[in-house]
PDB file of C-alpha atoms in Angstrom:
ATOM      1  CA  LYS A   1     -23.884 -12.064  45.743  1.00  0.00           C
ATOM      2  CA  GLU A   2     -20.906  -9.662  45.385  1.00  0.00           C
ATOM      3  CA  SER A   3     -21.602  -9.209  41.685  1.00  0.00           C
ATOM      4  CA  LEU A   4     -25.028  -7.743  42.469  1.00  0.00           C
ATOM      5  CA  LYS A   5     -23.479  -4.322  43.021  1.00  0.00           C
ATOM      6  CA  THR A   6     -22.269  -4.320  39.391  1.00  0.00           C
ATOM      7  CA  CYS A   7     -25.797  -4.672  38.028  1.00  0.00           C
ATOM      8  CA  LYS A   8     -26.790  -1.947  35.584  1.00  0.00           C
ATOM      9  CA  ILE A   9     -30.332  -1.700  36.897  1.00  0.00           C
ATOM     10  CA  SER A  10     -31.431  -1.637  40.502  1.00  0.00           C
ATOM     11  CA  PHE A  11     -33.019  -4.875  41.588  1.00  0.00           C
ATOM     12  CA  VAL A  12     -35.212  -3.179  44.187  1.00  0.00           C
ATOM     13  CA  SER A  13     -38.395  -4.446  42.508  1.00  0.00           C
ATOM     14  CA  ASN A  14     -37.039  -7.921  41.711  1.00  0.00           C
ATOM     15  CA  LEU A  15     -39.228 -10.642  43.199  1.00  0.00           C
ATOM     16  CA  ASN A  16     -36.270 -12.517  44.677  1.00  0.00           C
ATOM     17  CA  TYR A  17     -35.037  -9.362  46.400  1.00  0.00           C
ATOM     18  CA  LEU A  18     -38.507  -8.697  47.756  1.00  0.00           C
ATOM     19  CA  LYS A  19     -38.516 -12.212  49.228  1.00  0.00           C
ATOM     20  CA  VAL A  20     -35.143 -11.551  50.905  1.00  0.00           C
ATOM     21  CA  VAL A  21     -36.510  -8.314  52.355  1.00  0.00           C
ATOM     22  CA  ARG A  22     -39.514 -10.177  53.648  1.00  0.00           C
ATOM     23  CA  PHE A  23     -37.856 -13.313  54.951  1.00  0.00           C
ATOM     24  CA  GLY A  24     -34.099 -12.675  55.105  1.00  0.00           C
ATOM     25  CA  ASP A  25     -31.981 -11.745  58.069  1.00  0.00           C
ATOM     26  CA  ASP A  26     -31.067  -8.138  58.826  1.00  0.00           C
ATOM     27  CA  LYS A  27     -27.415  -8.537  57.787  1.00  0.00           C
ATOM     28  CA  LEU A  28     -28.358  -9.786  54.305  1.00  0.00           C
ATOM     29  CA  LYS A  29     -31.019  -7.096  53.955  1.00  0.00           C
ATOM     30  CA  GLN A  30     -28.475  -4.419  54.921  1.00  0.00           C
ATOM     31  CA  GLU A  31     -25.890  -5.783  52.479  1.00  0.00           C
ATOM     32  CA  LEU A  32     -28.365  -5.872  49.586  1.00  0.00           C
ATOM     33  CA  GLN A  33     -29.603  -2.385  50.468  1.00  0.00           C
ATOM     34  CA  GLU A  34     -26.002  -1.118  50.197  1.00  0.00           C
ATOM     35  CA  TYR A  35     -25.682  -2.742  46.770  1.00  0.00           C
ATOM     36  CA  ILE A  36     -28.872  -1.044  45.639  1.00  0.00           C
ATOM     37  CA  GLN A  37     -27.543   2.256  46.903  1.00  0.00           C
ATOM     38  CA  ILE A  38     -24.266   1.708  44.994  1.00  0.00           C
ATOM     39  CA  ILE A  39     -26.214   0.917  41.806  1.00  0.00           C
ATOM     40  CA  GLU A  40     -28.521   3.927  42.177  1.00  0.00           C
ATOM     41  CA  GLU A  41     -25.648   6.312  42.923  1.00  0.00           C
ATOM     42  CA  ARG A  42     -23.683   5.003  39.945  1.00  0.00           C
ATOM     43  CA  ASN A  43     -26.728   5.346  37.703  1.00  0.00           C
ATOM     44  CA  GLU A  44     -27.324   8.887  38.954  1.00  0.00           C
ATOM     45  CA  VAL A  45     -23.714   9.849  38.231  1.00  0.00           C
ATOM     46  CA  GLU A  46     -24.051   8.345  34.741  1.00  0.00           C
ATOM     47  CA  ARG A  47     -27.325  10.226  34.196  1.00  0.00           C
ATOM     48  CA  ILE A  48     -25.775  13.510  35.300  1.00  0.00           C
ATOM     49  CA  GLU A  49     -22.647  12.905  33.222  1.00  0.00           C
ATOM     50  CA  GLY A  50     -24.908  12.195  30.233  1.00  0.00           C
ATOM     51  CA  ILE A  51     -26.655  15.532  30.714  1.00  0.00           C
ATOM     52  CA  TYR A  52     -23.287  17.257  31.079  1.00  0.00           C
ATOM     53  CA  GLN A  53     -21.966  15.669  27.874  1.00  0.00           C
ATOM     54  CA  LYS A  54     -25.154  16.486  25.950  1.00  0.00           C
ATOM     55  CA  ALA A  55     -24.922  20.119  27.052  1.00  0.00           C
ATOM     56  CA  PHE A  56     -21.242  20.192  26.136  1.00  0.00           C
ATOM     57  CA  ASP A  57     -22.044  18.776  22.670  1.00  0.00           C
ATOM     58  CA  LEU A  58     -24.743  21.429  22.158  1.00  0.00           C
ATOM     59  CA  MET A  59     -22.165  24.120  22.886  1.00  0.00           C
ATOM     60  CA  LYS A  60     -20.078  22.897  19.933  1.00  0.00           C
ATOM     61  CA  LYS A  61     -22.867  23.758  17.484  1.00  0.00           C
ATOM     62  CA  ASN A  62     -22.119  27.469  17.953  1.00  0.00           C
ATOM     63  CA  GLN A  63     -25.735  28.596  17.560  1.00  0.00           C
ATOM     64  CA  PRO A  64     -27.630  30.884  19.935  1.00  0.00           C
ATOM     65  CA  MET A  65     -30.496  28.442  20.511  1.00  0.00           C
ATOM     66  CA  MET A  66     -28.097  25.558  21.130  1.00  0.00           C
ATOM     67  CA  TYR A  67     -26.194  27.642  23.675  1.00  0.00           C
ATOM     68  CA  LEU A  68     -29.455  28.430  25.452  1.00  0.00           C
ATOM     69  CA  LYS A  69     -30.457  24.752  25.505  1.00  0.00           C
ATOM     70  CA  ALA A  70     -27.006  23.865  26.833  1.00  0.00           C
ATOM     71  CA  ALA A  71     -27.348  26.533  29.537  1.00  0.00           C
ATOM     72  CA  GLU A  72     -30.678  25.035  30.526  1.00  0.00           C
ATOM     73  CA  LEU A  73     -29.130  21.559  30.782  1.00  0.00           C
ATOM     74  CA  PHE A  74     -26.185  22.869  32.803  1.00  0.00           C
ATOM     75  CA  SER A  75     -28.624  24.608  35.149  1.00  0.00           C
ATOM     76  CA  SER A  76     -30.314  21.271  35.834  1.00  0.00           C
ATOM     77  CA  ILE A  77     -26.978  19.898  37.134  1.00  0.00           C
ATOM     78  CA  VAL A  78     -25.527  23.133  38.482  1.00  0.00           C
ATOM     79  CA  ASP A  79     -23.591  21.414  41.284  1.00  0.00           C
ATOM     80  CA  TYR A  80     -21.846  18.954  38.944  1.00  0.00           C
ATOM     81  CA  LYS A  81     -18.261  19.706  37.859  1.00  0.00           C
ATOM     82  CA  ASP A  82     -18.119  23.189  36.286  1.00  0.00           C
ATOM     83  CA  SER A  83     -21.783  23.271  35.221  1.00  0.00           C
ATOM     84  CA  ALA A  84     -22.456  26.611  36.919  1.00  0.00           C
ATOM     85  CA  ILE A  85     -19.568  28.211  35.017  1.00  0.00           C
ATOM     86  CA  LYS A  86     -20.600  26.518  31.763  1.00  0.00           C
ATOM     87  CA  GLN A  87     -24.176  27.710  32.223  1.00  0.00           C
ATOM     88  CA  SER A  88     -23.003  31.306  32.499  1.00  0.00           C
ATOM     89  CA  GLU A  89     -20.610  30.850  29.591  1.00  0.00           C
ATOM     90  CA  CYS A  90     -23.408  29.458  27.417  1.00  0.00           C
ATOM     91  CA  LYS A  91     -25.657  32.425  28.139  1.00  0.00           C
ATOM     92  CA  GLU A  92     -22.857  34.826  27.203  1.00  0.00           C
ATOM     93  CA  LYS A  93     -22.014  32.895  24.046  1.00  0.00           C
ATOM     94  CA  ALA A  94     -25.680  32.723  23.056  1.00  0.00           C
ATOM     95  CA  GLU A  95     -25.869  36.506  23.227  1.00  0.00           C
ATOM     96  CA  SER A  96     -22.574  37.129  21.445  1.00  0.00           C
ATOM     97  CA  THR A  97     -23.419  34.590  18.734  1.00  0.00           C
ATOM     98  CA  ARG A  98     -26.841  36.196  18.271  1.00  0.00           C
ATOM     99  CA  LYS A  99     -25.185  39.587  17.868  1.00  0.00           C
ATOM    100  CA  ASP A 100     -22.588  38.153  15.480  1.00  0.00           C
ATOM    101  CA  ILE A 101     -25.358  36.781  13.264  1.00  0.00           C
ATOM    102  CA  ILE A 102     -27.145  40.153  13.174  1.00  0.00           C
ATOM    103  CA  TYR A 103     -23.821  41.895  12.521  1.00  0.00           C
ATOM    104  CA  ASP A 104     -23.016  39.558   9.607  1.00  0.00           C
ATOM    105  CA  GLU A 105     -26.514  39.992   8.147  1.00  0.00           C
ATOM    106  CA  ALA A 106     -26.129  43.769   8.287  1.00  0.00           C
ATOM    107  CA  LYS A 107     -22.704  43.633   6.626  1.00  0.00           C
ATOM    108  CA  THR A 108     -24.169  41.453   3.868  1.00  0.00           C
ATOM    109  CA  LEU A 109     -26.901  44.043   3.337  1.00  0.00           C
ATOM    110  CA  MET A 110     -24.272  46.767   3.045  1.00  0.00           C
ATOM    111  CA  ARG A 111     -22.685  44.945   0.089  1.00  0.00           C
ATOM    112  CA  LYS A 112     -25.884  45.397  -1.937  1.00  0.00           C
ATOM    113  CA  LYS A 113     -25.140  49.138  -2.063  1.00  0.00           C
ATOM    114  CA  ASP A 114     -28.727  50.331  -2.383  1.00  0.00           C
ATOM    115  CA  ILE A 115     -30.771  52.577  -0.129  1.00  0.00           C
ATOM    116  CA  PRO A 116     -33.282  49.967   1.153  1.00  0.00           C
ATOM    117  CA  SER A 117     -30.441  47.597   2.038  1.00  0.00           C
ATOM    118  CA  TYR A 118     -28.480  50.347   3.772  1.00  0.00           C
ATOM    119  CA  GLU A 119     -31.591  51.336   5.739  1.00  0.00           C
ATOM    120  CA  GLU A 120     -32.191  47.726   6.812  1.00  0.00           C
ATOM    121  CA  ALA A 121     -28.512  47.394   7.754  1.00  0.00           C
ATOM    122  CA  ILE A 122     -28.784  50.538   9.908  1.00  0.00           C
ATOM    123  CA  VAL A 123     -31.729  49.022  11.803  1.00  0.00           C
ATOM    124  CA  LYS A 124     -29.751  45.829  12.387  1.00  0.00           C
ATOM    125  CA  PHE A 125     -26.595  47.661  13.481  1.00  0.00           C
ATOM    126  CA  GLU A 126     -28.618  49.822  15.864  1.00  0.00           C
ATOM    127  CA  SER A 127     -30.220  46.722  17.388  1.00  0.00           C
ATOM    128  CA  ILE A 128     -26.721  45.637  18.472  1.00  0.00           C
ATOM    129  CA  SER A 129     -25.387  49.111  19.180  1.00  0.00           C
ATOM    130  CA  GLY A 130     -21.933  48.951  20.689  1.00  0.00           C
ATOM    131  CA  TRP A 131     -21.202  45.482  19.308  1.00  0.00           C
ATOM    132  CA  ARG A 132     -17.886  45.498  17.466  1.00  0.00           C
ATOM    133  CA  ASP A 133     -17.925  48.493  15.114  1.00  0.00           C
ATOM    134  CA  SER A 134     -21.707  48.511  14.581  1.00  0.00           C
ATOM    135  CA  ILE A 135     -22.015  52.218  15.435  1.00  0.00           C
ATOM    136  CA  GLU A 136     -19.386  53.170  12.851  1.00  0.00           C
ATOM    137  CA  LEU A 137     -20.919  50.894  10.217  1.00  0.00           C
ATOM    138  CA  ALA A 138     -24.382  52.385  10.799  1.00  0.00           C
ATOM    139  CA  ALA A 139     -22.844  55.828  10.278  1.00  0.00           C
ATOM    140  CA  GLN A 140     -21.122  54.558   7.141  1.00  0.00           C
ATOM    141  CA  CYS A 141     -24.504  53.325   5.848  1.00  0.00           C
ATOM    142  CA  ARG A 142     -26.002  56.760   6.464  1.00  0.00           C
ATOM    143  CA  ARG A 143     -23.134  58.387   4.539  1.00  0.00           C
ATOM    144  CA  SER A 144     -23.616  55.929   1.689  1.00  0.00           C
ATOM    145  CA  ILE A 145     -27.326  56.767   1.556  1.00  0.00           C
ATOM    146  CA  GLU A 146     -26.434  60.469   1.414  1.00  0.00           C
ATOM    147  CA  GLU A 147     -23.908  59.815  -1.360  1.00  0.00           C
ATOM    148  CA  ILE A 148     -26.491  57.841  -3.344  1.00  0.00           C
ATOM    149  CA  ASN A 149     -29.033  60.639  -2.902  1.00  0.00           C
ATOM    150  CA  ILE A 150     -26.460  63.280  -3.927  1.00  0.00           C
ATOM    151  CA  LYS A 151     -25.519  61.195  -6.986  1.00  0.00           C
ATOM    152  CA  LYS A 152     -29.206  60.800  -7.896  1.00  0.00           C
ATOM    153  CA  GLU A 153     -29.722  64.554  -7.570  1.00  0.00           C
ATOM    154  CA  GLN A 154     -26.621  65.257  -9.669  1.00  0.00           C
ATOM    155  CA  ASP A 155     -27.817  62.790 -12.304  1.00  0.00           C
ATOM    156  CA  ARG A 156     -31.267  64.383 -12.269  1.00  0.00           C
ATOM    157  CA  LEU A 157     -29.826  67.886 -12.672  1.00  0.00           C
ATOM    158  CA  GLU A 158     -27.472  66.664 -15.403  1.00  0.00           C
ATOM    159  CA  ALA A 159     -30.415  65.081 -17.221  1.00  0.00           C
ATOM    160  CA  ILE A 160     -32.333  68.381 -16.974  1.00  0.00           C
ATOM    161  CA  ARG A 161     -29.320  70.321 -18.325  1.00  0.00           C
ATOM    162  CA  LYS A 162     -28.950  67.876 -21.207  1.00  0.00           C
ATOM    163  CA  ALA A 163     -32.657  68.077 -21.992  1.00  0.00           C
ATOM    164  CA  GLU A 164     -32.529  71.872 -21.932  1.00  0.00           C
ATOM    165  CA  ALA A 165     -29.398  71.899 -24.086  1.00  0.00           C
ATOM    166  CA  GLU A 166     -30.996  69.568 -26.612  1.00  0.00           C
ATOM    167  CA  LYS A 167     -34.156  71.663 -26.616  1.00  0.00           C
ATOM    168  CA  ALA A 168     -32.149  74.839 -27.123  1.00  0.00           C
ATOM    169  CA  GLU A 169     -30.182  73.189 -29.908  1.00  0.00           C
ATOM    170  CA  LYS A 170     -33.359  72.061 -31.656  1.00  0.00           C
ATOM    171  CA  GLU A 171     -34.872  75.543 -31.351  1.00  0.00           C
ATOM    172  CA  SER A 172     -31.783  77.201 -32.758  1.00  0.00           C
ATOM    173  CA  ALA A 173     -31.312  74.669 -35.533  1.00  0.00           C
ATOM    174  CA  PRO A 174     -34.418  75.614 -37.575  1.00  0.00           C
ATOM    175  CA  GLU A 175     -33.479  79.289 -37.406  1.00  0.00           C
ATOM    176  CA  GLU A 176     -30.108  78.571 -38.934  1.00  0.00           C
ATOM    177  CA  SER A 177     -31.606  76.535 -41.786  1.00  0.00           C
ATOM    178  CA  SER A 178     -34.237  79.185 -42.439  1.00  0.00           C
ATOM    179  CA  GLY A 179     -31.506  81.790 -42.666  1.00  0.00           C
ATOM    180  CA  ALA A 180     -31.126  81.115 -46.444  1.00  0.00           C
ATOM    181  CA  PRO A 181     -31.072  84.186 -48.722  1.00  0.00           C
ATOM    182  CA  GLU A 182     -34.391  85.305 -50.194  1.00  0.00           C
TER     183      GLU A 182
END
């Protein structure tokens, strides 16, 4: 009888228990009821600990969505251990990880060193304005766009000067060859 309290599953619906409840004396009924309570409390603690561990494992994945799922799990057991603190921590980490991902994407775009990539990087940096040095990097992207545009304009003007110089050279070349004595 003593080993009943170590059962993994509550025996509340077991036919033999139901017979004891129906025909047994009050002392035996009370004793078995206490065992059931011990089993159910132990199972509840194991269930809650399982949720806690699952949430804790999700946190280790270091991904915004996993942090949010972990926060949701912690909120379902908010009174257990440090779940309330972990829930808050997960929400903060979800946001910071999300911003880190955007920040890294924007920095990768910057390495392409072309205007469309710089413009896309600016949008990303502005979406996380104030995160790390995103404001400075957005400004750096704008300067790089200006430098590219200045370089393009310089190249365009240089190409025009070269074309004009070649044209002038071609126009003056026939005059020199036709300058032969008559």
